[in-house]
Short mmCIF file of C-alpha atoms in Angstrom, two decimals:
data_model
loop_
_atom_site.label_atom_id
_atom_site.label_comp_id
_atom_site.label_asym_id
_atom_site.label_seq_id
_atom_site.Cartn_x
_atom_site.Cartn_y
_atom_site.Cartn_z
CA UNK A 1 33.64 32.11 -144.69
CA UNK A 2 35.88 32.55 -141.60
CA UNK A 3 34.35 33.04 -138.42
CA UNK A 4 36.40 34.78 -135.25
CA UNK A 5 35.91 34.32 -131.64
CA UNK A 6 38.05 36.35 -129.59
CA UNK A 7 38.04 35.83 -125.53
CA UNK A 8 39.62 38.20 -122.89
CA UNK A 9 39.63 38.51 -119.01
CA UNK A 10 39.06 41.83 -118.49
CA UNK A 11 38.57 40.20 -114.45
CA UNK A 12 41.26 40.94 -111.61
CA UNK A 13 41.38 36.94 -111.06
CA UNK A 14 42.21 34.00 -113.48
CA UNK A 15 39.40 32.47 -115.63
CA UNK A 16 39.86 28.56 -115.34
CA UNK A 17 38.65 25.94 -118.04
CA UNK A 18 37.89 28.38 -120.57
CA UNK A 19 36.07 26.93 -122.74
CA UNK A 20 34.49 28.06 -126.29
CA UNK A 21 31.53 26.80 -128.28
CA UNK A 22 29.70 27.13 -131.39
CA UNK A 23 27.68 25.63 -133.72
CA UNK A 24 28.30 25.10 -137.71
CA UNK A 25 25.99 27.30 -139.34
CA UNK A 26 23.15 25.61 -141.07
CA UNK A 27 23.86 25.80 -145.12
CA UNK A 28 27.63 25.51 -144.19
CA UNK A 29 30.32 22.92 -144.83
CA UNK A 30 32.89 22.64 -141.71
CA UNK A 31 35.95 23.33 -143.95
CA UNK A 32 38.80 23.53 -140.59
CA UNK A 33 39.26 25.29 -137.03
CA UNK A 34 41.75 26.84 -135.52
CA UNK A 35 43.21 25.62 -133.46
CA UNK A 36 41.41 22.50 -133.77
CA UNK A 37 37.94 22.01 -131.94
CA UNK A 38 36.59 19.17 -130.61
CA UNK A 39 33.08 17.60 -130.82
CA UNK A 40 30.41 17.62 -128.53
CA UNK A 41 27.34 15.68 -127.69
CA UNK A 42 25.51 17.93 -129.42
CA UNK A 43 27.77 17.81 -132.51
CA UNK A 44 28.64 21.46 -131.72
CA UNK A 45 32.74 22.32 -131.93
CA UNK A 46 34.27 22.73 -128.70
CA UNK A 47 37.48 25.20 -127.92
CA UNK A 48 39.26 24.07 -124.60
CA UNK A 49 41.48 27.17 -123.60
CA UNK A 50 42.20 26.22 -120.53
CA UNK A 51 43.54 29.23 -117.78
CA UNK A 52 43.13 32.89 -118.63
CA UNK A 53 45.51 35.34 -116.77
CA UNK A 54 43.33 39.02 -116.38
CA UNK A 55 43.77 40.93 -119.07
CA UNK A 56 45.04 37.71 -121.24
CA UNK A 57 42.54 36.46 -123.98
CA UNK A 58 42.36 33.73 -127.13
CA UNK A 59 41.29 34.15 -130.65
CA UNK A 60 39.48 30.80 -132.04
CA UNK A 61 38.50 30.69 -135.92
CA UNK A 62 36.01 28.53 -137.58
CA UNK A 63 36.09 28.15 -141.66
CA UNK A 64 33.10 27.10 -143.31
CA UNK A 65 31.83 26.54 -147.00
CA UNK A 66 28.78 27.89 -148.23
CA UNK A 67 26.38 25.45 -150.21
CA UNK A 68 23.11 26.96 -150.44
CA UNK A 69 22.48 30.23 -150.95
CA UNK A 70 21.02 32.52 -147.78
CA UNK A 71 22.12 33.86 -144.30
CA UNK A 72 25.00 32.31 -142.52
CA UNK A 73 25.80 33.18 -138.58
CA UNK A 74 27.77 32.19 -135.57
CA UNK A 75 26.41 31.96 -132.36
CA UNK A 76 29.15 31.25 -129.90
CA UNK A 77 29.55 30.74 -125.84
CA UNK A 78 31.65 30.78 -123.51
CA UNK A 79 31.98 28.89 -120.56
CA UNK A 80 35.12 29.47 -117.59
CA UNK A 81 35.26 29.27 -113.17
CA UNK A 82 36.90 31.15 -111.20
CA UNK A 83 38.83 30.44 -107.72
CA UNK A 84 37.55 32.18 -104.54
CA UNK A 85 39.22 31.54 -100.93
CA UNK A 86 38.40 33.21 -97.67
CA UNK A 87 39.79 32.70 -94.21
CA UNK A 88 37.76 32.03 -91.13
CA UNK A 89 39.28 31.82 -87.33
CA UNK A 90 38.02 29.85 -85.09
CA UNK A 91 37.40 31.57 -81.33
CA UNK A 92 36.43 29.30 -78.42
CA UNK A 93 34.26 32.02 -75.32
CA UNK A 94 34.34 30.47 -71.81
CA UNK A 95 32.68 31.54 -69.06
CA UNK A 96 34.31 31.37 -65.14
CA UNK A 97 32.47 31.97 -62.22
CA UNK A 98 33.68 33.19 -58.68
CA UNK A 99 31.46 34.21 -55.87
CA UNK A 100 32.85 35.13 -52.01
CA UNK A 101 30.84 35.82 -49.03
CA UNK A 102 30.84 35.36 -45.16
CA UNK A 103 30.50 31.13 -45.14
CA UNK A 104 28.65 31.65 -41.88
CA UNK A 105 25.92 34.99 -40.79
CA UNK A 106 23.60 34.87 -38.00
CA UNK A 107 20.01 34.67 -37.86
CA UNK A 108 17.76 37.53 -39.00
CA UNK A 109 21.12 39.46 -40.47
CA UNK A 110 21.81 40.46 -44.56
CA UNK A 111 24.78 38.72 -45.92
CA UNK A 112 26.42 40.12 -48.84
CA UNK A 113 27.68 37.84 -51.30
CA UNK A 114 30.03 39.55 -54.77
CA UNK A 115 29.66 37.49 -57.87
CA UNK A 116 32.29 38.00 -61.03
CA UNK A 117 31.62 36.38 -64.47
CA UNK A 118 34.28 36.85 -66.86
CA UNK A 119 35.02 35.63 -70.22
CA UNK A 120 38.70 34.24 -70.16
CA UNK A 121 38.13 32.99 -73.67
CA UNK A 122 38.98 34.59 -77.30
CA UNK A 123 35.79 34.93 -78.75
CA UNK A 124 32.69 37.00 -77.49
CA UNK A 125 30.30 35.02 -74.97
CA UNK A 126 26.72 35.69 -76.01
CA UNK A 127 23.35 36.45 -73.95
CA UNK A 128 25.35 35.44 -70.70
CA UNK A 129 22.74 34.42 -68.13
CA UNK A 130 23.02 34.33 -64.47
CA UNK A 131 20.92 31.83 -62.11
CA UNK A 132 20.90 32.42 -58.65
CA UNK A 133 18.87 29.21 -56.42
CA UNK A 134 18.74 30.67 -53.00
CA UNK A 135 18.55 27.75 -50.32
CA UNK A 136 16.07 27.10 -47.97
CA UNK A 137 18.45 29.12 -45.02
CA UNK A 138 18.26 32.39 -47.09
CA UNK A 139 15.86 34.44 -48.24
CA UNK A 140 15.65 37.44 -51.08
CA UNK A 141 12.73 39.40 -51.35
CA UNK A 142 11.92 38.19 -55.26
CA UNK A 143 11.91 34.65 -54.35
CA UNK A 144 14.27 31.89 -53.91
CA UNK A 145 15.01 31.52 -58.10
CA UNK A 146 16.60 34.56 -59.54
CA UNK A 147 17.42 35.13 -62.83
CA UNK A 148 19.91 37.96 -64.09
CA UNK A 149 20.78 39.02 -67.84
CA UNK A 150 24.42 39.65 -68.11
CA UNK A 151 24.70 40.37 -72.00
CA UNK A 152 27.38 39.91 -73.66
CA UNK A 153 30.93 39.46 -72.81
CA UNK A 154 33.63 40.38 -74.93
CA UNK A 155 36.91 38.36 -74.24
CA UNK A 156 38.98 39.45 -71.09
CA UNK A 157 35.60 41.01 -69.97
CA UNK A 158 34.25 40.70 -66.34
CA UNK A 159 31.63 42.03 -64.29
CA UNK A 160 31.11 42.36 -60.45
CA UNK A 161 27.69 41.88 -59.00
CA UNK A 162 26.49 42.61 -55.46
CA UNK A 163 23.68 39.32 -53.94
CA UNK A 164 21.87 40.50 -50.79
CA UNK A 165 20.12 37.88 -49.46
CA UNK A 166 19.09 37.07 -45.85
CA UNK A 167 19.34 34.68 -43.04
CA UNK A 168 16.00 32.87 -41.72
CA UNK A 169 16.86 29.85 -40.54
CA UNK A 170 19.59 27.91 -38.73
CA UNK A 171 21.23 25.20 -40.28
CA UNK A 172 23.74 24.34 -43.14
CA UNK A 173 23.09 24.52 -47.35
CA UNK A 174 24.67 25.20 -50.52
CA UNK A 175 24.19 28.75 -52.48
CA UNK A 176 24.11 27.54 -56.08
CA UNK A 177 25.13 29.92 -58.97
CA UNK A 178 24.82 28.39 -62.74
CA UNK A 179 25.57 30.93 -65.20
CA UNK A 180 24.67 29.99 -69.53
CA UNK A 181 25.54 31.98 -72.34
CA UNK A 182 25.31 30.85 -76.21
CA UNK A 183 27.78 28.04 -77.52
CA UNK A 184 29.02 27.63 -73.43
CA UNK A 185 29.04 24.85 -71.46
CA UNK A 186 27.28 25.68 -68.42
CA UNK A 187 29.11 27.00 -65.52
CA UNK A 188 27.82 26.30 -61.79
CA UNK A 189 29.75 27.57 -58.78
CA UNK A 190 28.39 26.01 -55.35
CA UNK A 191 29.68 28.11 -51.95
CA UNK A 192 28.91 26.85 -48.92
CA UNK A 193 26.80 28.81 -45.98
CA UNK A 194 25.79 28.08 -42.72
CA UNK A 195 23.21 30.25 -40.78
CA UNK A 196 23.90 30.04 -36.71
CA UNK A 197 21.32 31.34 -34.15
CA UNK A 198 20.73 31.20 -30.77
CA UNK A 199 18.70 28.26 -29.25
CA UNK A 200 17.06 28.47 -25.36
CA UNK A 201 15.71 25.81 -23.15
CA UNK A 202 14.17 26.12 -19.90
CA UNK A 203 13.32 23.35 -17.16
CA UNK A 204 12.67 23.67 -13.60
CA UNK A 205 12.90 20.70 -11.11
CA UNK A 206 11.72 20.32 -6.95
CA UNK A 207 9.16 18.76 -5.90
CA UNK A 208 5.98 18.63 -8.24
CA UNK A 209 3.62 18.31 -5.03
CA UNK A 210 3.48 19.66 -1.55
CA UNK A 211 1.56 20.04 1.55
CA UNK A 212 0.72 23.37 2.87
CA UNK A 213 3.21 25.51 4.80
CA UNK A 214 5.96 23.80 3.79
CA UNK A 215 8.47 25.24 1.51
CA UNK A 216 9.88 24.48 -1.67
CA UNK A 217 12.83 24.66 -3.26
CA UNK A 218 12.88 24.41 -7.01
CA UNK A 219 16.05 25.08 -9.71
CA UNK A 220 15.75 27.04 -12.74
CA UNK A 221 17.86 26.01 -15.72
CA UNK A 222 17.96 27.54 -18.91
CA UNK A 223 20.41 26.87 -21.49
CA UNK A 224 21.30 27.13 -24.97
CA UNK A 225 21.84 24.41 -27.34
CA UNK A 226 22.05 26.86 -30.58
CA UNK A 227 24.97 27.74 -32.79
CA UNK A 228 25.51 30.93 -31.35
CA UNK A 229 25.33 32.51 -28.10
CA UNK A 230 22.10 33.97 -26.86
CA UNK A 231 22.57 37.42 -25.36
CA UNK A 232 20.63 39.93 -23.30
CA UNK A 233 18.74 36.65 -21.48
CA UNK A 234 16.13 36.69 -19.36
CA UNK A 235 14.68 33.84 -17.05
CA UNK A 236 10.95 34.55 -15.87
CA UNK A 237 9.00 32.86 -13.60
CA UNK A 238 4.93 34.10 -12.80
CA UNK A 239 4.09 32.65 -9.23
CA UNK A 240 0.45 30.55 -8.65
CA UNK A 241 -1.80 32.55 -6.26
CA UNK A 242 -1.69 29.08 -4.02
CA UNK A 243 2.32 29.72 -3.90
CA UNK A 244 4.12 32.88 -1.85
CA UNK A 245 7.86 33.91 -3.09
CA UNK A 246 9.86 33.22 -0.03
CA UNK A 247 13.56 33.92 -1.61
CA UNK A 248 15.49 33.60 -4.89
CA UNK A 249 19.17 33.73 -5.45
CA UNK A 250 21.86 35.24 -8.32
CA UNK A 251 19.90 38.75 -7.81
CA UNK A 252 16.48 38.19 -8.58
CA UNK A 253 13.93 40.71 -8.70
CA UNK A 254 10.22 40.11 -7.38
CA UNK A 255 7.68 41.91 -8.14
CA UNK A 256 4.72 41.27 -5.28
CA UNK A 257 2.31 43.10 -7.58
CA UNK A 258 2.89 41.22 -10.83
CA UNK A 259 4.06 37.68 -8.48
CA UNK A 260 6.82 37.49 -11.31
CA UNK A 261 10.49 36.58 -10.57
CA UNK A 262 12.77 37.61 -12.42
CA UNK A 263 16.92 37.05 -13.24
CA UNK A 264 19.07 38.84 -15.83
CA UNK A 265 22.15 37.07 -18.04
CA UNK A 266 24.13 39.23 -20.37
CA UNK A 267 25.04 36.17 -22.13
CA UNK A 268 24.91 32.79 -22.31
CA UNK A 269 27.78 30.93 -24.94
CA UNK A 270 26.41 27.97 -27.22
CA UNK A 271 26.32 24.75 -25.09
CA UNK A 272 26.08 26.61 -21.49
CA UNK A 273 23.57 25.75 -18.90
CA UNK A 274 22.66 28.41 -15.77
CA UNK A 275 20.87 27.60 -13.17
CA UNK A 276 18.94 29.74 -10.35
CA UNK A 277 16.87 28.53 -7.47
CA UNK A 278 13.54 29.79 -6.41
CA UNK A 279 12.23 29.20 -2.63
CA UNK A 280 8.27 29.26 -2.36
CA UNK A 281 5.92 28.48 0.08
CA UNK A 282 2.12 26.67 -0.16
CA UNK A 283 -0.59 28.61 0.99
CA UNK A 284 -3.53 27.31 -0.78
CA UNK A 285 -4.85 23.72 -1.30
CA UNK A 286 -5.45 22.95 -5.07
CA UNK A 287 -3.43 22.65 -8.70
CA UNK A 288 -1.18 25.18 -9.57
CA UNK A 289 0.48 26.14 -12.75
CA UNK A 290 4.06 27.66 -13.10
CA UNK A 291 4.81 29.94 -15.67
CA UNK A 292 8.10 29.98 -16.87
CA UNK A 293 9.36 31.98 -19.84
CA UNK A 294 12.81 32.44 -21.29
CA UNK A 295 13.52 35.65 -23.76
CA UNK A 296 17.31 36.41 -25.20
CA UNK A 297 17.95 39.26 -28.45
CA UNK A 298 16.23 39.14 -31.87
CA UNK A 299 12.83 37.80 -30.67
CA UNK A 300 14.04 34.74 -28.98
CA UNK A 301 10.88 33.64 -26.71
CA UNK A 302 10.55 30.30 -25.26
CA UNK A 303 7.41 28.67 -22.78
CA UNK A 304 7.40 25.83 -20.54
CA UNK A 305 4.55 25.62 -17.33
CA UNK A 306 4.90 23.21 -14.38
CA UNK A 307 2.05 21.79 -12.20
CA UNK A 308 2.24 21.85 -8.80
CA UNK A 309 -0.08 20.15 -6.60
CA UNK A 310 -0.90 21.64 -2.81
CA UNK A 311 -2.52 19.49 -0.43
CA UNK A 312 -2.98 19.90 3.42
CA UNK A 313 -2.27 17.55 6.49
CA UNK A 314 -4.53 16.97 9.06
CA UNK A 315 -3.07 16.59 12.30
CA UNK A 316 -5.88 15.71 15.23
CA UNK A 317 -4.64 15.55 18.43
CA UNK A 318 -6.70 14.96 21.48
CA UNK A 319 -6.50 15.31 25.30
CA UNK A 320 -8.76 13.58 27.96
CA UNK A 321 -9.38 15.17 31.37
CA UNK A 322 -11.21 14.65 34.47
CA UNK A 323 -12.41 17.15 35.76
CA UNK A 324 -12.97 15.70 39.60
CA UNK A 325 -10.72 13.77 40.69
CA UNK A 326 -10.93 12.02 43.14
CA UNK A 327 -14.26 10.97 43.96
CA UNK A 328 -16.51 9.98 46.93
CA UNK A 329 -18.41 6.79 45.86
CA UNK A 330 -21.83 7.98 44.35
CA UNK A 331 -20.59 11.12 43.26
CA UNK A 332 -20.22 12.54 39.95
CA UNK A 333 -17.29 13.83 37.41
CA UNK A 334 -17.00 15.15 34.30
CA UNK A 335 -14.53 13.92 31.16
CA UNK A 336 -14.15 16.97 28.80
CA UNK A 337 -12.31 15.22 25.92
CA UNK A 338 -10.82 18.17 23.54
CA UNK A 339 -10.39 17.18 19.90
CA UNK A 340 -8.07 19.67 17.97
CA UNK A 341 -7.09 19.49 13.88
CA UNK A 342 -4.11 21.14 14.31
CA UNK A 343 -3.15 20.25 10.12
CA UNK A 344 -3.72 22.37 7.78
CA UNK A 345 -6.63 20.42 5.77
CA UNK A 346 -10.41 19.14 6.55
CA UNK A 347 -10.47 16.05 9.17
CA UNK A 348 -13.36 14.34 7.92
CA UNK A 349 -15.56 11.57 9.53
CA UNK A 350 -14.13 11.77 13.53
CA UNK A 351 -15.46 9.57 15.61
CA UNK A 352 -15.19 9.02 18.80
CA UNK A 353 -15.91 6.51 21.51
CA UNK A 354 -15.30 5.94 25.06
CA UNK A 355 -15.18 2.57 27.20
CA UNK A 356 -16.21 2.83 30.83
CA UNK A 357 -14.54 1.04 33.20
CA UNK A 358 -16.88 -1.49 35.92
CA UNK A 359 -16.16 1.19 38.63
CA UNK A 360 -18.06 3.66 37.17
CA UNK A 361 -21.59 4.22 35.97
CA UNK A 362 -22.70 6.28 33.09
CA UNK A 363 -24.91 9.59 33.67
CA UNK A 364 -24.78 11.84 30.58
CA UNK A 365 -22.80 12.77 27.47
CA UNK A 366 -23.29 15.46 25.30
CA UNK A 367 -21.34 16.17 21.88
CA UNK A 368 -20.35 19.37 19.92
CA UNK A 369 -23.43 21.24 18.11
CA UNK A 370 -26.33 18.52 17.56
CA UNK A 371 -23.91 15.61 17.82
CA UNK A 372 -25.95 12.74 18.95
CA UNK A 373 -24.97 9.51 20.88
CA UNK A 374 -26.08 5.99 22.56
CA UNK A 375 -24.89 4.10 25.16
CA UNK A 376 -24.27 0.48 23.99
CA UNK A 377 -23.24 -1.68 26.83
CA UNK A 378 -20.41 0.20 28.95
CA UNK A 379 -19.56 2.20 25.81
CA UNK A 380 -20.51 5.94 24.91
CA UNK A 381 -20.71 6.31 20.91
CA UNK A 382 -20.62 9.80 19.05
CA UNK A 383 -22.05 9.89 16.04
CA UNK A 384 -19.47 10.87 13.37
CA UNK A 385 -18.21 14.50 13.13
CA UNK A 386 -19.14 14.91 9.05
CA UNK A 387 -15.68 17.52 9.44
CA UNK A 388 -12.82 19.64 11.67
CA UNK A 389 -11.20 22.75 9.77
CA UNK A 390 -7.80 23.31 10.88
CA UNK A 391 -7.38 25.22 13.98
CA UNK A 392 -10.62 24.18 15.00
CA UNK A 393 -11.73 22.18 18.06
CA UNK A 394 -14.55 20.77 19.74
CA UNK A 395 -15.23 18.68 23.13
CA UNK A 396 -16.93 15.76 24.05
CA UNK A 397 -18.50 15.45 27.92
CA UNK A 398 -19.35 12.42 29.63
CA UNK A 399 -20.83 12.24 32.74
CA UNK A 400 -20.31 9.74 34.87
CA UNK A 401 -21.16 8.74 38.75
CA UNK A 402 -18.57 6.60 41.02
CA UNK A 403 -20.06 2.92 42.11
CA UNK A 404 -16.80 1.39 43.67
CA UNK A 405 -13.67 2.38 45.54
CA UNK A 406 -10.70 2.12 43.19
CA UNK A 407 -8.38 3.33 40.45
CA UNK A 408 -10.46 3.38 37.39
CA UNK A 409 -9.86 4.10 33.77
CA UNK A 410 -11.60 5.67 31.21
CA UNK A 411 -10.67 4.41 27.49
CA UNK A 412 -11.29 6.88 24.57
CA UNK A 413 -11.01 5.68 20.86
CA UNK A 414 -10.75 8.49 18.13
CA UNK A 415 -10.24 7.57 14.20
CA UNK A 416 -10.96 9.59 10.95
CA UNK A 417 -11.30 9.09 7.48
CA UNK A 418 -7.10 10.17 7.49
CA UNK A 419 -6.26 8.50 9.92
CA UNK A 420 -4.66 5.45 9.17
CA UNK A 421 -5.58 3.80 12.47
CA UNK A 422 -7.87 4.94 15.72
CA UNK A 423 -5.64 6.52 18.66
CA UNK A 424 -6.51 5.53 21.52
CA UNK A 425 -5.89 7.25 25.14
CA UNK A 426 -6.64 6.59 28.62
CA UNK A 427 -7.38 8.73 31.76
CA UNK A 428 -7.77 7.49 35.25
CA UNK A 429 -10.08 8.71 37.76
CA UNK A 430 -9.86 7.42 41.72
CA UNK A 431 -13.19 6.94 43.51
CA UNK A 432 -12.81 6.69 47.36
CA UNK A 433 -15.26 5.68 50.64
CA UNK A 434 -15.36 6.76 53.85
CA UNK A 435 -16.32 2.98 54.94
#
């Protein structure tokens, strides 16, 4: 019994390491193959055909002898591969970032900056992100991390973007950009900003204390140690109600109702100083406080105040007078001593004494208002005057009655608690005889 096997590639590619097998039937003597088989490990014959061409086949034969009687078969496989290839290229996406902008913007003003992203590479960047870290300088009204979703970029692809963002505060930083996409390095582009503004100082210097009636001269500086100039500036001072504007230079304006002085700059450049003066003059006793402000464009307000302390002088100055002279022996004259605070503050505690001379005999004293005294020994003694306003006076009599011929001389001693040391003056009186 002859058994057939016929293969063919009916495929469009080659069939590699054809291979054929079958088992002897059971009942069956293996009389021969063609072409010859091998064995396998099964004991099953084995057909190695090798490469197929399409279309191309192979007949295999296997001749048995029958030795018991029944049903004979042939139950054959067959086993081949096949060669598949397919090309794959390789693309590399990059990303480049470029951002311009004004590297300097002054305060309180938008800056624009314009961002491109492009994709120089050959293959498409994917879910391209853009980070934006504003710095502390800047401000954008989302907050100071943004976050923006490019997309995708195909190669040779760009896009533009517009950044608003705007300046709060003076001073120097770096606007970071970092922009991601898939398989990318990350890109990071750092442009540097700086935010200039306008800086004022005021000071005023004169005398920080005077007496009354007696003017003052102070200077007014202002000046502006910012990054930019400062313009439509204005230098304000508000006068104490002890204080009275005498005169002001570089066309100041005073207002009596308000007490404010004012001056006008239309600029003043970064670094630059000006300086007004102010003439005033002391009319009350007491602490006073100088306002001083200094304003320029975009809000720009800056306070200082100065103390100025007011005090008054006082002056006494006293005369003695006789108001006989001269004098028969045994008669009488009057001293009328006139005490005057011509200062401008409160003499407190005057005192005042007078010395008689031998020659002449003590017969009455009287002091201003309910000013007592008491003779002790040749000398008349007030009691203290508790205080003298300025402008004011008062007067002392003494009474007094002639006991010799001669040239005598009255001594009167005056102190106060500002007084450093009594004054003392003198005022001679002649008594004469007929005998």
């Amino acid at each position: 019994a002859v058994f057939r096997v016929e293969v063919k590639n009916t495929g469009t590619v080659p069939a590699l390491a054809v291979e054929v097998r079958d088992q002897v039937p059971r009942g069956t003597r293996l009389v021969e193959t063609k072409p010859a088989a091998s064995r396998g490990a099964q004991g099953d014959l084995v057909w190695t055909l090798g490469k197929i061409e399409p279309g191309g086949g192979a007949t295999v034969e296997m001749h048995v002898m029958p030795v018991v009687e029944g049903e004979i078969g042939s139950i054959a496989t067959v086993h081949f591969g096949t060669s598949a290839s397919t090309r794959t290229r390789a693309t590399k996406p990059e990303l480049v970032v470029n951002v311009s902008g004004p590297g300097r913007a002054l305060i309180d003003e938008q800056m624009t900056l314009t961002i491109t992203i492009s994709n120089p590479g050959s293959g498409v960047a994917n879910n391209v992100v853009l980070e934006e870290h504003v710095p502390p300088c800047l401000q954008h009204p989302a907050g100071a991390e943004l976050e923006y979703e490019v997309g995708s970029l195909a190669p040779n692809e760009s896009k533009t973007l517009e950044l608003k963002l705007t300046a709060v505060r003076p001073g120097q930083a770096q606007n970071l950009l970092i922009a991601r996409a898939d398989a990318v390095a990350e890109v990071r582009r750092e442009l540097p900003i700086e935010v200039v503004a306008p800086e004022l100082k005021i000071a005023m210097s004169g005398p920080k204390s005077r007496y009354l009636e007696r003017e003052a001269t102070y200077e007014l500086a202002v000046s502006n140690p910012g990054t930019a100039p400062a313009r439509d500036v204005r230098l304000v001072a508000e006068l104490p109600r002890g204080l009275k504007f005498v005169s002001a230079n570089n066309n100041a304006h005073y207002d009596p109702e308000t007490r404010i002085v004012q001056w006008a700059l239309a600029e003043l450049p970064t670094g630059e100083t000006g300086t007004v003066q102010l003439t005033t003059l002391p009319v009350e006793i007491g602490q006073h406080k100088f306002q001083l402000r200094g304003t320029a464009d975009r809000a720009l307000t800056v306070k200082e105040e100065e103390n100025i302390s007011v005090d008054g002088i006082a002056a006494i100055r006293f005369e003695v007078v006789d108001v006989d002279d001269p004098v028969e022996v045994g008669a009488e004259t009057n001293y009328e001593i006139r005490v005057l605070n011509q200062g401008s503050k409160d003499a407190t505690r005057v005192s005042l004494a007078a010395e008689l001379p031998p020659g002449l005999e003590f017969a009455a004293a009287e002091g201003p208002d309910t000013i007592r005294h008491q003779l002790q020994g040749n000398v008349v003694v007030f009691e203290p005057l508790p205080g003298l306003s300025p402008k004011q006076d008062v007067t002392y009599r003494i009474r007094v009655r002639g006991r010799q011929a001669g040239d005598h001389r009255i001594r009167v001693q005056l102190s106060a608690a500002e007084l450093q040391s009594p004054v003392t003056k003198e005022e001679s009186t002649r008594v004469f005889s007929d005998q």
